[in-house]
PDB file of C-alpha atoms in Angstrom:
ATOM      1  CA  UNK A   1     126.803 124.589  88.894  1.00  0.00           C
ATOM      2  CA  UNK A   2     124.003 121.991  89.372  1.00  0.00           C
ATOM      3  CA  UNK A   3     122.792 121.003  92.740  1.00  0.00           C
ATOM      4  CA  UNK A   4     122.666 117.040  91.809  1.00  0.00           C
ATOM      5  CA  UNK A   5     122.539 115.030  94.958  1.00  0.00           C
ATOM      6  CA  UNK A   6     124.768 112.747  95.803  1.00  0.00           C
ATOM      7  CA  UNK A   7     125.033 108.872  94.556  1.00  0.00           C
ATOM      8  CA  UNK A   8     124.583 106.799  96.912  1.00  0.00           C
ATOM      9  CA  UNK A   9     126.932 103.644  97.937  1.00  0.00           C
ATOM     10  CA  UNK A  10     124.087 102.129  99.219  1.00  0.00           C
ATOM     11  CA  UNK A  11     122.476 101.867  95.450  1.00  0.00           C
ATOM     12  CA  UNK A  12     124.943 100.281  93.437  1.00  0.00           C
ATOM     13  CA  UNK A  13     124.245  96.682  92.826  1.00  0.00           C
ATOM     14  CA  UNK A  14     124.274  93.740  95.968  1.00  0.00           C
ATOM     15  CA  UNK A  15     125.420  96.357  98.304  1.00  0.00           C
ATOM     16  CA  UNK A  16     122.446  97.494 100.452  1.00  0.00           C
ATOM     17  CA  UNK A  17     121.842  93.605 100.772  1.00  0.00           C
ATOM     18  CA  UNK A  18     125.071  93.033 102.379  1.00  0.00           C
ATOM     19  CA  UNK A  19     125.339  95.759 104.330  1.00  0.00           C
ATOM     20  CA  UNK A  20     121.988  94.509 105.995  1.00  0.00           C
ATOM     21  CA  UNK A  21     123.747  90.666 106.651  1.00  0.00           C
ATOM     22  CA  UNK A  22     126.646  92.949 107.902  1.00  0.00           C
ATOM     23  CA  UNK A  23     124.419  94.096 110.413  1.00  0.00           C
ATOM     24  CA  UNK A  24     123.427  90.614 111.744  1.00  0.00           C
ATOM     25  CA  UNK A  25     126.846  89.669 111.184  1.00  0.00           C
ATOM     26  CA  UNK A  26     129.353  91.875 112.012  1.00  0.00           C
ATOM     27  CA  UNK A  27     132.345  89.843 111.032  1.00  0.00           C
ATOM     28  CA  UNK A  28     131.123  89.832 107.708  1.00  0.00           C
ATOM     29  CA  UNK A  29     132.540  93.852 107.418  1.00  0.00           C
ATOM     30  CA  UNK A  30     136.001  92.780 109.031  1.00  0.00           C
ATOM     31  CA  UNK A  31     138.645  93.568 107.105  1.00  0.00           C
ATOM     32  CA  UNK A  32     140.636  91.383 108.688  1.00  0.00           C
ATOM     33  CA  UNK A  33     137.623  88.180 108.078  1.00  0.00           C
ATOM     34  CA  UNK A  34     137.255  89.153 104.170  1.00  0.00           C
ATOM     35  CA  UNK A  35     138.885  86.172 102.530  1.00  0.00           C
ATOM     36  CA  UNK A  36     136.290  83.769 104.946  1.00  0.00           C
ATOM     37  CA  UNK A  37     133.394  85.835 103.316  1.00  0.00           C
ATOM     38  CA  UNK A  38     132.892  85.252  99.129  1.00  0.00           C
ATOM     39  CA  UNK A  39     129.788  87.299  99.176  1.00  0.00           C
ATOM     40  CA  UNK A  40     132.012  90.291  99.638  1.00  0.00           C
ATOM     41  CA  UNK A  41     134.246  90.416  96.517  1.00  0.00           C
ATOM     42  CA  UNK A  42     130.943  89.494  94.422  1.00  0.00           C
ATOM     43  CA  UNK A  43     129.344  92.108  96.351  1.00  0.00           C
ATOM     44  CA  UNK A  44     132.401  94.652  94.701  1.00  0.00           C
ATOM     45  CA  UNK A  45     132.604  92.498  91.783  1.00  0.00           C
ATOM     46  CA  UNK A  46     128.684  93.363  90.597  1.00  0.00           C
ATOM     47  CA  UNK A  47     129.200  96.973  91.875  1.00  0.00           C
ATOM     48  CA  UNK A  48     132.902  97.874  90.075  1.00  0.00           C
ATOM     49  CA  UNK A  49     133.642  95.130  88.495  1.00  0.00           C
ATOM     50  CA  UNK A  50     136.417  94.169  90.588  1.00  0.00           C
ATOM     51  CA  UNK A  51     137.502  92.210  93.804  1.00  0.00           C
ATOM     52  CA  UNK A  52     138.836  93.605  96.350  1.00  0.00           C
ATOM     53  CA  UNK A  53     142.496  91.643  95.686  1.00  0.00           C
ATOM     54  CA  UNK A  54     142.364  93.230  91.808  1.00  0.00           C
ATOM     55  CA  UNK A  55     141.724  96.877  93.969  1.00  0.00           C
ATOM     56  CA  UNK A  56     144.329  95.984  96.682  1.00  0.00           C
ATOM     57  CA  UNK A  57     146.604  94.960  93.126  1.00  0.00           C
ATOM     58  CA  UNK A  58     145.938  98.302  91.266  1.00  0.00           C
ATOM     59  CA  UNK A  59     148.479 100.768  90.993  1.00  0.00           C
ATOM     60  CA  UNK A  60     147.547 104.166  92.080  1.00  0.00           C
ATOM     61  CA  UNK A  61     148.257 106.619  89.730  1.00  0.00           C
ATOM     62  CA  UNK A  62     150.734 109.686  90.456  1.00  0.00           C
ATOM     63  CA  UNK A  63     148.045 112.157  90.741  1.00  0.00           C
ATOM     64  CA  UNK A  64     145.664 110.488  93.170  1.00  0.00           C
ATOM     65  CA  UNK A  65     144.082 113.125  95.495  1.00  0.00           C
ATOM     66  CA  UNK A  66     145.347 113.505  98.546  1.00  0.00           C
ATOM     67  CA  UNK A  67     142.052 113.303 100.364  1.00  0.00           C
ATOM     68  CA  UNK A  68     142.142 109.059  98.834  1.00  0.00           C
ATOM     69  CA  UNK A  69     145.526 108.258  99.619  1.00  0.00           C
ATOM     70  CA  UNK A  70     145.442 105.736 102.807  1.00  0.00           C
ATOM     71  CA  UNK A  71     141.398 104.449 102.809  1.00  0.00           C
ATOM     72  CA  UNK A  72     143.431 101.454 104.899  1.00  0.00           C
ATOM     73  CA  UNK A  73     144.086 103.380 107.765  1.00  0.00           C
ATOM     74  CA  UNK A  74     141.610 106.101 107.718  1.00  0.00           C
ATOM     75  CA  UNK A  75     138.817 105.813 110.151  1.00  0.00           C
ATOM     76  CA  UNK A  76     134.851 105.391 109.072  1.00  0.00           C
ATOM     77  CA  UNK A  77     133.851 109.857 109.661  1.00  0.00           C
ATOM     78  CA  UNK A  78     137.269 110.305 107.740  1.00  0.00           C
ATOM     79  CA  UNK A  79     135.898 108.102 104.559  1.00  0.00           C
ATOM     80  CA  UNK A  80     132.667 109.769 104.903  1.00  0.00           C
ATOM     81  CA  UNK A  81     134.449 113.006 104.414  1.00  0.00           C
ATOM     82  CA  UNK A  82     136.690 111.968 101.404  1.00  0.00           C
ATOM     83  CA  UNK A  83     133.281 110.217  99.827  1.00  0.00           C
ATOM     84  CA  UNK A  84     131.543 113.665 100.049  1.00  0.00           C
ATOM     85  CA  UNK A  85     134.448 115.614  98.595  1.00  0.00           C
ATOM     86  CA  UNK A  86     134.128 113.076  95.387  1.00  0.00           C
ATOM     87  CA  UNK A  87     130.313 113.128  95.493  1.00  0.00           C
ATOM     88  CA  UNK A  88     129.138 110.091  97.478  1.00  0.00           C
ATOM     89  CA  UNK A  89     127.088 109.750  99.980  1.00  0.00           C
ATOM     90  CA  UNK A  90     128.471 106.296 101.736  1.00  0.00           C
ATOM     91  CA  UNK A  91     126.725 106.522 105.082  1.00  0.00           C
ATOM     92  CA  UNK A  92     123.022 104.746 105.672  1.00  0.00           C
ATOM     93  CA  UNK A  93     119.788 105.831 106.540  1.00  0.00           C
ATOM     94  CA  UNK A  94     120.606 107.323 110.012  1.00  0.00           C
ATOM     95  CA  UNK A  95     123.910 109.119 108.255  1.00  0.00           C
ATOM     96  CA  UNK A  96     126.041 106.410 109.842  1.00  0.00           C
ATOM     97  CA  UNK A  97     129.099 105.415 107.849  1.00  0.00           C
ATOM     98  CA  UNK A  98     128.181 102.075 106.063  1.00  0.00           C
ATOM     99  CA  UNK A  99     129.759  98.954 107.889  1.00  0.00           C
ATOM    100  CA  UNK A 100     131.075  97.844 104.626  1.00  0.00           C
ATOM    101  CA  UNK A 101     132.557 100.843 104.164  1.00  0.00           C
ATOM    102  CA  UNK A 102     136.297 100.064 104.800  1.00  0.00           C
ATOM    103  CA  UNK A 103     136.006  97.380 102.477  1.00  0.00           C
ATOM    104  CA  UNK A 104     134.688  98.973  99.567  1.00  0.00           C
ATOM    105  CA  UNK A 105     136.818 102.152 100.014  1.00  0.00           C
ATOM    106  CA  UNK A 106     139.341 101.519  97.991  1.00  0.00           C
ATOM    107  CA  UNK A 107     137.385  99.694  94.690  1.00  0.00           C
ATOM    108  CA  UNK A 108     134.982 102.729  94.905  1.00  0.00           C
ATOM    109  CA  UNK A 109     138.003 105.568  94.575  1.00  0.00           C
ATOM    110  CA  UNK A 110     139.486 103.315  91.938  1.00  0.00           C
ATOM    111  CA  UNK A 111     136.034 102.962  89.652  1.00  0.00           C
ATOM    112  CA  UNK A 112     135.176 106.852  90.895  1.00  0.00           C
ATOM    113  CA  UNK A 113     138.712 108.088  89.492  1.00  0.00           C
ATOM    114  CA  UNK A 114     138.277 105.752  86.089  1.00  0.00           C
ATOM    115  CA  UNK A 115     141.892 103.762  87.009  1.00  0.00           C
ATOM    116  CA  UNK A 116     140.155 100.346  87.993  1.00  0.00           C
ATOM    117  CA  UNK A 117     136.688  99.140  87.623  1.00  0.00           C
ATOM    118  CA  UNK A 118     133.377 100.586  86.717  1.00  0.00           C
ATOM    119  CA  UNK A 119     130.425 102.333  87.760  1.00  0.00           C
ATOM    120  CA  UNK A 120     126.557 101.302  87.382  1.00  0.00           C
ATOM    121  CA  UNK A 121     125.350 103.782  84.290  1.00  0.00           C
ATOM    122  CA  UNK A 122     122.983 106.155  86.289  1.00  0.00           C
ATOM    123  CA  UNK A 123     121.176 108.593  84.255  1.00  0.00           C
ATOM    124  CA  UNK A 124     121.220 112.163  84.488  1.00  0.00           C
ATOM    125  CA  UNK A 125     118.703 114.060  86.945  1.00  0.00           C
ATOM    126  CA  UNK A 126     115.791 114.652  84.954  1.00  0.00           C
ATOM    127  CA  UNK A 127     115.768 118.661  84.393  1.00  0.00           C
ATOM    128  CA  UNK A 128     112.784 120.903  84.142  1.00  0.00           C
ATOM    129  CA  UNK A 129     112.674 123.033  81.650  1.00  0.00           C
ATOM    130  CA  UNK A 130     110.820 126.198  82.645  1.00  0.00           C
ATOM    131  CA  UNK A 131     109.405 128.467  80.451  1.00  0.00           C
ATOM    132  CA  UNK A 132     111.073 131.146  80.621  1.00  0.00           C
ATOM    133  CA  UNK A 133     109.004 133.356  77.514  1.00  0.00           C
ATOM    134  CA  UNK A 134     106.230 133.244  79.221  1.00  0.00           C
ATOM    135  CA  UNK A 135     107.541 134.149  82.405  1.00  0.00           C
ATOM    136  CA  UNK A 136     109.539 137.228  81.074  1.00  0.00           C
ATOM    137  CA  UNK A 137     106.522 138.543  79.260  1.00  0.00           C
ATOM    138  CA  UNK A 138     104.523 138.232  82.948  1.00  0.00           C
ATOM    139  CA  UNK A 139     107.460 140.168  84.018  1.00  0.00           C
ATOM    140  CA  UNK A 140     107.468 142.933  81.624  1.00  0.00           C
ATOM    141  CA  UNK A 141     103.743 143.395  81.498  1.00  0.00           C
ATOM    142  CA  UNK A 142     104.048 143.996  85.036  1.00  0.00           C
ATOM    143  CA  UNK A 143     106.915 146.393  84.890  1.00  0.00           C
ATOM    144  CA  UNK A 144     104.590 148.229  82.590  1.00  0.00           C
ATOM    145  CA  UNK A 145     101.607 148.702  84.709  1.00  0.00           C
ATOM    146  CA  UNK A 146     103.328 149.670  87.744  1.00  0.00           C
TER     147      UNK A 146
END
């Protein structure tokens, strides 16, 4: 198993931007306020290439984890919890749970699981290759001596 860290919410395209004018403006993370805000759904639509009405629209499929069912009504530490289970890290720099985060709950799970949307390509973790010849023949000629 490879210790990759985790992606980050904050990355993906437009995101970390509006999470910052969430900050100034809080109403711009209410749920409830979404429709008066058009900078969210192109937030989500540059970052999984859907709105939040074609997430809200998708239809879940049968096997959907149980740790995704219900982002609605799950609370900001229980998100952060289901994010980490699929990989994410969605909190910010002080390991607070994003403010955006109940809106882009549900489009992320969707794009994460492949059943709506997309993810950014992010390349693999560069590996490095260690060379492992040289260090066995250290080895042995050690073994020898002692």
């Amino acid at each position: 198993m490879t210790d990759t860290p985790p992606r980050r919410l904050r990355d993906l395209p437009g995101l970390d931007a509006l999470e910052l004018a969430a900050l100034m403006k809080p109403r711009l993370a209410d749920p409830d306020q979404r429709h008066d805000h058009p900078q969210v759904d192109e937030a989500a639509q540059a970052a999984f290439g859907l709105t939040l009405d074609e997430a809200e629209a998708a239809a879940l499929p049968p096997d959907w984890p149980d740790h995704l069912t219900r982002l609605d009504r799950r609370s900001p530490a229980e998100l952060v919890e289901a994010f980490e289970q699929e990989g994410w890290d969605v909190t910010d720099a002080k390991r607070k749970p994003l403010r955006l985060l109940p809106l882009m709950a549900l489009p992320l799970a969707l794009a994460i699981r492949g059943v709506a949307g997309t993810l950014p390509f992010q390349p693999e973790p560069e590996v490095r290759s260690t060379d492992w010849g040289r260090a066995l023949a250290a080895d042995a000629k050690r073994f020898r001596k002692g």
